[in-house]
mmCIF file of C-alpha atoms in Angstrom:
data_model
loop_
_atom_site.group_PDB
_atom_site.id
_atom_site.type_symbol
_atom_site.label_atom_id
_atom_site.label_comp_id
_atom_site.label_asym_id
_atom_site.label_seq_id
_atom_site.Cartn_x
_atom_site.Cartn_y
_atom_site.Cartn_z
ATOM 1 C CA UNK A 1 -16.725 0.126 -24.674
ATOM 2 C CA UNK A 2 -14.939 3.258 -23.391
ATOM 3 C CA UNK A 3 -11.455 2.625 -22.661
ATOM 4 C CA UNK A 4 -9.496 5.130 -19.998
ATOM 5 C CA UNK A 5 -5.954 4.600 -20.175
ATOM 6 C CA UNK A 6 -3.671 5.596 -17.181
ATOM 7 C CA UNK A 7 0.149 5.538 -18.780
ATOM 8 C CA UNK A 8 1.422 3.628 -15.608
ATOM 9 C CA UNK A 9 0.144 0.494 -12.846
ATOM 10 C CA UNK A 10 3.086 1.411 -10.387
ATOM 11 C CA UNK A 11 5.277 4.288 -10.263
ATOM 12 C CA UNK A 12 8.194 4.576 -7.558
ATOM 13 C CA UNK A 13 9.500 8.368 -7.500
ATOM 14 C CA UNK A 14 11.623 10.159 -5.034
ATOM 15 C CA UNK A 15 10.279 13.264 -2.501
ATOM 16 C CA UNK A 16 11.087 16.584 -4.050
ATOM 17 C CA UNK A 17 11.074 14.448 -7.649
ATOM 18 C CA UNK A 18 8.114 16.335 -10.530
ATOM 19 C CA UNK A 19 5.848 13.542 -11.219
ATOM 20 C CA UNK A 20 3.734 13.327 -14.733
ATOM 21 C CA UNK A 21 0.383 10.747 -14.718
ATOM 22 C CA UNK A 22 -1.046 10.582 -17.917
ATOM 23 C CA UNK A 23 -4.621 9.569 -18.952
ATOM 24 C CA UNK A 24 -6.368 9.078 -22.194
ATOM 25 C CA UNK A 25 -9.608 8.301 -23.271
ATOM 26 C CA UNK A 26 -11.033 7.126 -26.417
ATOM 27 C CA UNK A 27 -14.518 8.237 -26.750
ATOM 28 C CA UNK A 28 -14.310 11.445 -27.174
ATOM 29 C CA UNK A 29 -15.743 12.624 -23.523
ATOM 30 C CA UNK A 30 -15.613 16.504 -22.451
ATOM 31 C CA UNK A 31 -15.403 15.877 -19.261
ATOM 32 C CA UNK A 32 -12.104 13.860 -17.419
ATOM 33 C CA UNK A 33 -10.776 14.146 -13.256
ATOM 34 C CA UNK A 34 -8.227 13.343 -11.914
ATOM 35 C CA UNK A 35 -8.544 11.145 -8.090
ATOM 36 C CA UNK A 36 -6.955 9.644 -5.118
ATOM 37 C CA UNK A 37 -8.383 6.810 -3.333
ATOM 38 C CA UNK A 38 -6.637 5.993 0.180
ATOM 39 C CA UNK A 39 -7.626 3.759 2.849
ATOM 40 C CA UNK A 40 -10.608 4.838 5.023
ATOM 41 C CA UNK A 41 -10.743 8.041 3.051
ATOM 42 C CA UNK A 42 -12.789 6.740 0.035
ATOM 43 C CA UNK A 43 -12.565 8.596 -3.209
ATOM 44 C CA UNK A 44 -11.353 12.277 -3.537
ATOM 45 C CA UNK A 45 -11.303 14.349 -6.456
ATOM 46 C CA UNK A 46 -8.188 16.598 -7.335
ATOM 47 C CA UNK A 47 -8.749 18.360 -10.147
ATOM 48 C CA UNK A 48 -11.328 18.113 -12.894
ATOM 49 C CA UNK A 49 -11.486 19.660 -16.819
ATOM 50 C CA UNK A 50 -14.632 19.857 -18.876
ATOM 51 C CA UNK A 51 -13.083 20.992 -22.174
ATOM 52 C CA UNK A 52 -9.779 21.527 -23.574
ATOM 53 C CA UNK A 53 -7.616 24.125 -21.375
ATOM 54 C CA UNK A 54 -9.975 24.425 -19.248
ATOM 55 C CA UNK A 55 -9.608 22.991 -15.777
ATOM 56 C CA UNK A 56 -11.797 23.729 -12.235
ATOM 57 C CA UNK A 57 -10.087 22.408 -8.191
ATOM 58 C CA UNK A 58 -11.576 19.644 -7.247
ATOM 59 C CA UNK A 59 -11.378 18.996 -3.237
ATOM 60 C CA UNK A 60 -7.677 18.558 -2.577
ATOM 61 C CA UNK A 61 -5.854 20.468 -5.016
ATOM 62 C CA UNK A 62 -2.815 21.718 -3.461
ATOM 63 C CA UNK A 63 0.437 19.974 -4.637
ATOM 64 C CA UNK A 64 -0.746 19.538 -8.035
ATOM 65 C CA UNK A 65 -1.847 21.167 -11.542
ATOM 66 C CA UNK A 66 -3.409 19.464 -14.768
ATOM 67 C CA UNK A 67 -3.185 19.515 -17.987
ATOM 68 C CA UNK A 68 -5.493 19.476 -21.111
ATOM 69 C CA UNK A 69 -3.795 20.466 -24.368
ATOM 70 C CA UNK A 70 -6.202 18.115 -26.191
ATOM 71 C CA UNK A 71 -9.421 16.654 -25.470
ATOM 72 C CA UNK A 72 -8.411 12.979 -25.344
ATOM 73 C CA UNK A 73 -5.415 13.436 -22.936
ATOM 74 C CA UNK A 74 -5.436 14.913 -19.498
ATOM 75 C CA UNK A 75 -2.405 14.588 -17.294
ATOM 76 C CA UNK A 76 -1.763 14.862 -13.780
ATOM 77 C CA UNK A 77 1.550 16.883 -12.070
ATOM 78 C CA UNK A 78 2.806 16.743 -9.457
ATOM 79 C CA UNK A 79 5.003 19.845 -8.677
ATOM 80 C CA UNK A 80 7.599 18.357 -5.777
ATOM 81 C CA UNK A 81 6.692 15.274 -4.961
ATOM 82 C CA UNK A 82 6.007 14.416 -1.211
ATOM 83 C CA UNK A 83 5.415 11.757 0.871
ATOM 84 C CA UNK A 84 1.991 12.102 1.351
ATOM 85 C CA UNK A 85 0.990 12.132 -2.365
ATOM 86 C CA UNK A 86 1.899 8.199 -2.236
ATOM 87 C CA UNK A 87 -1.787 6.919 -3.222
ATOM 88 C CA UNK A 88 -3.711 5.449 -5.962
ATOM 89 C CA UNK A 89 -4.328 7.930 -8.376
ATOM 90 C CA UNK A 90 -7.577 7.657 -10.865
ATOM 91 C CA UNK A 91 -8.606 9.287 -13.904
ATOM 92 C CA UNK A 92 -12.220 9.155 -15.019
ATOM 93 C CA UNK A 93 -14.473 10.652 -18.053
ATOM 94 C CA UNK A 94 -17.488 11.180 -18.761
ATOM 95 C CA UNK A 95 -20.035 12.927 -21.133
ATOM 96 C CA UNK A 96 -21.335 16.227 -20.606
ATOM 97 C CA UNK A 97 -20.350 19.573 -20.047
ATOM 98 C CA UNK A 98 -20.277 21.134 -16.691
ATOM 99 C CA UNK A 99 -23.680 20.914 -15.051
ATOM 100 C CA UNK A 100 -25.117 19.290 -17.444
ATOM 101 C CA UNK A 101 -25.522 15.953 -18.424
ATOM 102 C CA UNK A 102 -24.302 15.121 -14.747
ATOM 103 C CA UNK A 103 -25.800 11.948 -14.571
ATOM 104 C CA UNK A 104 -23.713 10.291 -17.509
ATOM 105 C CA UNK A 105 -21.806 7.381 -15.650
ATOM 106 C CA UNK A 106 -17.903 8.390 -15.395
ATOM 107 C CA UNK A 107 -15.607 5.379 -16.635
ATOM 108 C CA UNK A 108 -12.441 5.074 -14.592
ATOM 109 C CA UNK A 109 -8.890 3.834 -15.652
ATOM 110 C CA UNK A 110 -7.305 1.230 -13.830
ATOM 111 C CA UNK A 111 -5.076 3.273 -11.729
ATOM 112 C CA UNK A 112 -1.265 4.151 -10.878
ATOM 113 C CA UNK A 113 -0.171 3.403 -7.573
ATOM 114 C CA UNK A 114 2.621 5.915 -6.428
ATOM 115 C CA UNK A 115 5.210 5.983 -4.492
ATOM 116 C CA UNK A 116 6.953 8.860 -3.201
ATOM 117 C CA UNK A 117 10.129 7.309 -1.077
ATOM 118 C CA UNK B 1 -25.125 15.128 -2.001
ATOM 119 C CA UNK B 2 -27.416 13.430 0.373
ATOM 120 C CA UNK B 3 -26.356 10.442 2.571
ATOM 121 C CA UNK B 4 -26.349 6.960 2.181
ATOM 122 C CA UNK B 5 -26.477 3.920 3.985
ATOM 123 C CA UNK B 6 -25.321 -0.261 3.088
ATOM 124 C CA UNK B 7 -23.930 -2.928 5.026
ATOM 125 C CA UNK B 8 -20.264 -2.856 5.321
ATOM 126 C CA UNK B 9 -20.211 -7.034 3.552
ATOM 127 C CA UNK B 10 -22.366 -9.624 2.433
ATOM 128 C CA UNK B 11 -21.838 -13.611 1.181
ATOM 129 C CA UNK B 12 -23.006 -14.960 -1.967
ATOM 130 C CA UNK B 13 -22.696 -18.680 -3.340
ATOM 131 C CA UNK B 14 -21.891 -18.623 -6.985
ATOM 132 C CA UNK B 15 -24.333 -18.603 -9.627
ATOM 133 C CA UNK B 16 -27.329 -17.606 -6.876
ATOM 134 C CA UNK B 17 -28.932 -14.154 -7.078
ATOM 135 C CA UNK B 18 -27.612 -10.901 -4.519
ATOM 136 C CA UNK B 19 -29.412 -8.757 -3.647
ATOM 137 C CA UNK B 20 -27.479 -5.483 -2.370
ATOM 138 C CA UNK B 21 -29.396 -2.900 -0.441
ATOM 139 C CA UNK B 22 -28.906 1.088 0.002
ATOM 140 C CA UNK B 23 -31.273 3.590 2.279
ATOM 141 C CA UNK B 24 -30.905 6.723 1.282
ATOM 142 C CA UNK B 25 -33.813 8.327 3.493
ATOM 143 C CA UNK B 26 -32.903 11.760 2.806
ATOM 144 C CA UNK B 27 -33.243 11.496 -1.448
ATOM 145 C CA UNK B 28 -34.108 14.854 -2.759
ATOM 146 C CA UNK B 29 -36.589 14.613 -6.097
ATOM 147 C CA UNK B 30 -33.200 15.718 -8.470
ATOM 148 C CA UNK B 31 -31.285 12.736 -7.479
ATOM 149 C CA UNK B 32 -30.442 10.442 -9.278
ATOM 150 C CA UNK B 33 -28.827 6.588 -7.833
ATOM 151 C CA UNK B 34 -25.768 5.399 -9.123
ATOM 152 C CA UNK B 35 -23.950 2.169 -8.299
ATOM 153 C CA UNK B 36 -20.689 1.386 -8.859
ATOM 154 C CA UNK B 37 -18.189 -1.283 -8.167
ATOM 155 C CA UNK B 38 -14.025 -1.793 -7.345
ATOM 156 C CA UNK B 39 -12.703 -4.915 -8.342
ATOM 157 C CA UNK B 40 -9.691 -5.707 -5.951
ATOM 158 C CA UNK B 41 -6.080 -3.006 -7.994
ATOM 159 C CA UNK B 42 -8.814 -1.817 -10.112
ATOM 160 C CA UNK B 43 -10.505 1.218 -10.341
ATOM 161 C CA UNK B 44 -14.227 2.050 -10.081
ATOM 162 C CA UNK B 45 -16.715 0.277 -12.758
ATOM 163 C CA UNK B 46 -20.148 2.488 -13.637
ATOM 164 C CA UNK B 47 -23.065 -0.666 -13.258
ATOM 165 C CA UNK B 48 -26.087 1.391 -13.509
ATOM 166 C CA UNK B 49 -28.049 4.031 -12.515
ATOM 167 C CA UNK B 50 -31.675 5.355 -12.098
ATOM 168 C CA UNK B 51 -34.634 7.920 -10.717
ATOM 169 C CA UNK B 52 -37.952 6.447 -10.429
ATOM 170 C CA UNK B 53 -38.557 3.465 -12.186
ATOM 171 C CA UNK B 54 -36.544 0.122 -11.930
ATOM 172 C CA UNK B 55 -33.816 -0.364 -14.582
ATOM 173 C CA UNK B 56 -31.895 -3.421 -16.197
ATOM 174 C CA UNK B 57 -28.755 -3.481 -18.252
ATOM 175 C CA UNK B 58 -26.239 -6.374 -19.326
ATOM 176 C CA UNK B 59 -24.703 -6.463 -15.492
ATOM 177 C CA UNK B 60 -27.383 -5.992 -12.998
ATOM 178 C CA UNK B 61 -31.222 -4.160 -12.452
ATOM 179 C CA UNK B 62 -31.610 -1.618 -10.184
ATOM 180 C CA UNK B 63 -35.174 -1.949 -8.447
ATOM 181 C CA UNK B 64 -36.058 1.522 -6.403
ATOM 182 C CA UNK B 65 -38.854 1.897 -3.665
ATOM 183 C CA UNK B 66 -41.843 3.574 -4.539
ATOM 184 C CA UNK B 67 -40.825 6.347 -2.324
ATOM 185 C CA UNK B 68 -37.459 6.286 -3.664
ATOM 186 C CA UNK B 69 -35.991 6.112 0.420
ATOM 187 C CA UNK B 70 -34.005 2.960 -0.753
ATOM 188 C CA UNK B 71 -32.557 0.739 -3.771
ATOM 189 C CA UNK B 72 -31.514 -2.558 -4.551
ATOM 190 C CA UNK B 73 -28.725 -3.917 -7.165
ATOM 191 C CA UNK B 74 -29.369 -7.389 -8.321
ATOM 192 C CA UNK B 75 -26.992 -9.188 -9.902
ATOM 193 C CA UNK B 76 -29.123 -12.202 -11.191
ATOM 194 C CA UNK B 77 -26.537 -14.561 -11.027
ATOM 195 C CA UNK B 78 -23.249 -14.230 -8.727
ATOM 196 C CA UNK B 79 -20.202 -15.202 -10.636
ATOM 197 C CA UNK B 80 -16.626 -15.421 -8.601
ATOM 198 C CA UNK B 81 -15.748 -11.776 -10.743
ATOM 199 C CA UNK B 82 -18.697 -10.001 -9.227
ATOM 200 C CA UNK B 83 -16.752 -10.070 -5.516
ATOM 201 C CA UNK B 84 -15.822 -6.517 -5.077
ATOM 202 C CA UNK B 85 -16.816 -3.321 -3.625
ATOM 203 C CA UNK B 86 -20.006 -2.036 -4.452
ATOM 204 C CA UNK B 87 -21.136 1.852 -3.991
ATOM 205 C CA UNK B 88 -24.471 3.262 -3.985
ATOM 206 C CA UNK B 89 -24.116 7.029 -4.461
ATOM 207 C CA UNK B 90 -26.711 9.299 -4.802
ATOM 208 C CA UNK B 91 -26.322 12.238 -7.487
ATOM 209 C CA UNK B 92 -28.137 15.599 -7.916
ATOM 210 C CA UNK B 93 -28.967 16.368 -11.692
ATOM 211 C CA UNK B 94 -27.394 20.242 -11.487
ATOM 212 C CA UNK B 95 -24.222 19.044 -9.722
ATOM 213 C CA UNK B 96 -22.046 21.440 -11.128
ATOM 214 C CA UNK B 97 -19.036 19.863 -9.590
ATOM 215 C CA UNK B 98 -20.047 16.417 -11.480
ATOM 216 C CA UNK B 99 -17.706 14.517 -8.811
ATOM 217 C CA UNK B 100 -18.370 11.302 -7.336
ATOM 218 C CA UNK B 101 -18.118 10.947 -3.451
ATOM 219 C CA UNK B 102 -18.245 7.392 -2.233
ATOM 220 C CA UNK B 103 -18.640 6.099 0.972
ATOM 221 C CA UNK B 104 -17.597 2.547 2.392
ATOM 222 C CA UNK B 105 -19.848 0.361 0.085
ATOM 223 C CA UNK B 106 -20.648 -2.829 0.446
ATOM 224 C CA UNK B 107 -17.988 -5.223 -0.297
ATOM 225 C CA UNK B 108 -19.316 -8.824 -1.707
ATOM 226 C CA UNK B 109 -17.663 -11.998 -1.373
ATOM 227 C CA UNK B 110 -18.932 -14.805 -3.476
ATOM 228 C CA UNK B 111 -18.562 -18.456 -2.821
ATOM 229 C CA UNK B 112 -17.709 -20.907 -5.140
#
C-alpha cells in the first residue's frame, strides 16, 4: 500500500514564527500537493509539484512556498506564520505527470493540525 | 469540474449493505467519478473510481447509470470503520491542474 507520511499530527507555532511541514511518500509518485481543509470550506489546494524542482500555485498560494529537492519528499513553508494559516494541512500523491494520467487516485497523509497562537 | 449532488447523512446498521447515492446531471463524456472518504482526524482515503461501466475493488463497487447522470457506492457490508465522510467528485481526464475539489459529502453513521 502507498504510505504518505506527514512529519507531524499537531503542531503549535507562534504568529510571525517560519513553519516547515514535511511529507514523504514511498512509492515513488511524480506527482505530490500540498492542502488545507477548514470547516465549511472543504478541501483547497495550495501548491502542487509534478517532478522534482518543479512546483505550479494551486488555489490559495499566498503565505507559502514548497519544496521538492527530491522526488520522495515535498515540504510545505510557511514564510511568517499567521493566524489564519491555523488549519489542517494535507499532503497527497499520486501517479502521473501533469495532465496526464489524471485519473490515478491521490493517497493522502494523515494530516498536521496547526496552530498559529 | 462539473457539479455534484448527495445527501448531507445517512444511517446504516452494521454488517447490512449502504447504498450511497451522487447526481451529477451535468457529467461531461471525459469525466471520470471518484469517491473518496474522511475518517474522523484523518485525511482523505481514494475508494474507487470509474467511467462507464460498474466497478468493484476490495472496499466497495461503484454501479453508474446508463446515462452516467448518477452513481452509487456500495459498501456490501457496513462495518462500525466505514462511518465517515464520503465524497463523490467528478474528474475530467485532461485536468491539467490534477486537484481534487470536494464538496460536503455524505457523512455515514453506522449502527452497531
Amino acid at each position: 500500500d502507498v504510505k504518505v507520511t506527514q512529519s507531524s499530527r499537531y503542531l503549535v507555532k507562534r504568529t510571525g514564527e517560519k513553519v516547515f511541514l514535511e511529507c514523504v511518500q514511498d512509492m515513488d509518485h511524480e506527482n505530490m500537493f500540498w492542502y488545507r481543509q477548514d470547516p465549511g470550506l472543504g478541501l483547497r489546494l495550495i501548491y502542487f509539484s509534478y517532478d522534482v524542482k518543479m512546483k505550479e500555485k494551486g488555489d490559495i498560494p499566498e503565505g507559502y512556498s514548497v519544496s521538492r529537492e527530491k522526488k520522495e519528499r515535498f515540504s510545505l513553508i510557511l514564510e511568517s506564520a499567521s493566524t489564519n494559516q491555523t488549519s489542517m494541512y494535507l499532503c497527497a500523491s499520486s501517479l502521473g505527470r501533469g495532465g496526464v494520467g489524471t485519473n490515478q487516485p491521490q493517497h493522502f497523509g494523515d494530516g498536521t493540525r496547526l496552530s498559529i497562537l | 469540474d462539473a457539479k455534484t449532488t448527495q445527501p448531507n447523512s445517512m444511517e446504516s446498521n452494521e454488517e447490512e449493505p449502504v447504498h450511497l447515492p451522487c447526481n451529477h446531471s451535468t457529467i461531461s463524456g471525459t469525466d471520470y467519478i471518484h469517491w473518496y472518504r474522511q475518517l474522523p482526524s484523518q485525511g482523505p482515503e481514494y475508494v474507487i473510481h470509474g467511467l462507464t461501466s460498474n466497478v468493484n475493488n476490495r472496499m466497495a463497487s461503484l454501479a453508474i447509470a446508463e446515462d452516467r447522470k448518477s452513481s452509487t457506492l456500495i459498501l456490501h457490508r457496513a462495518t462500525l470503520r466505514d462511518a465517515a465522510v464520503y465524497y463523490c467528485i467528478l474528474r475530467d481526464s485532461w485536468d491539467a491542474g490534477n486537484m481534487l475539489t470536494f464538496g460536503g459529502g455524505t457523512r455515514l453513521m453506522v449502527k452497531p
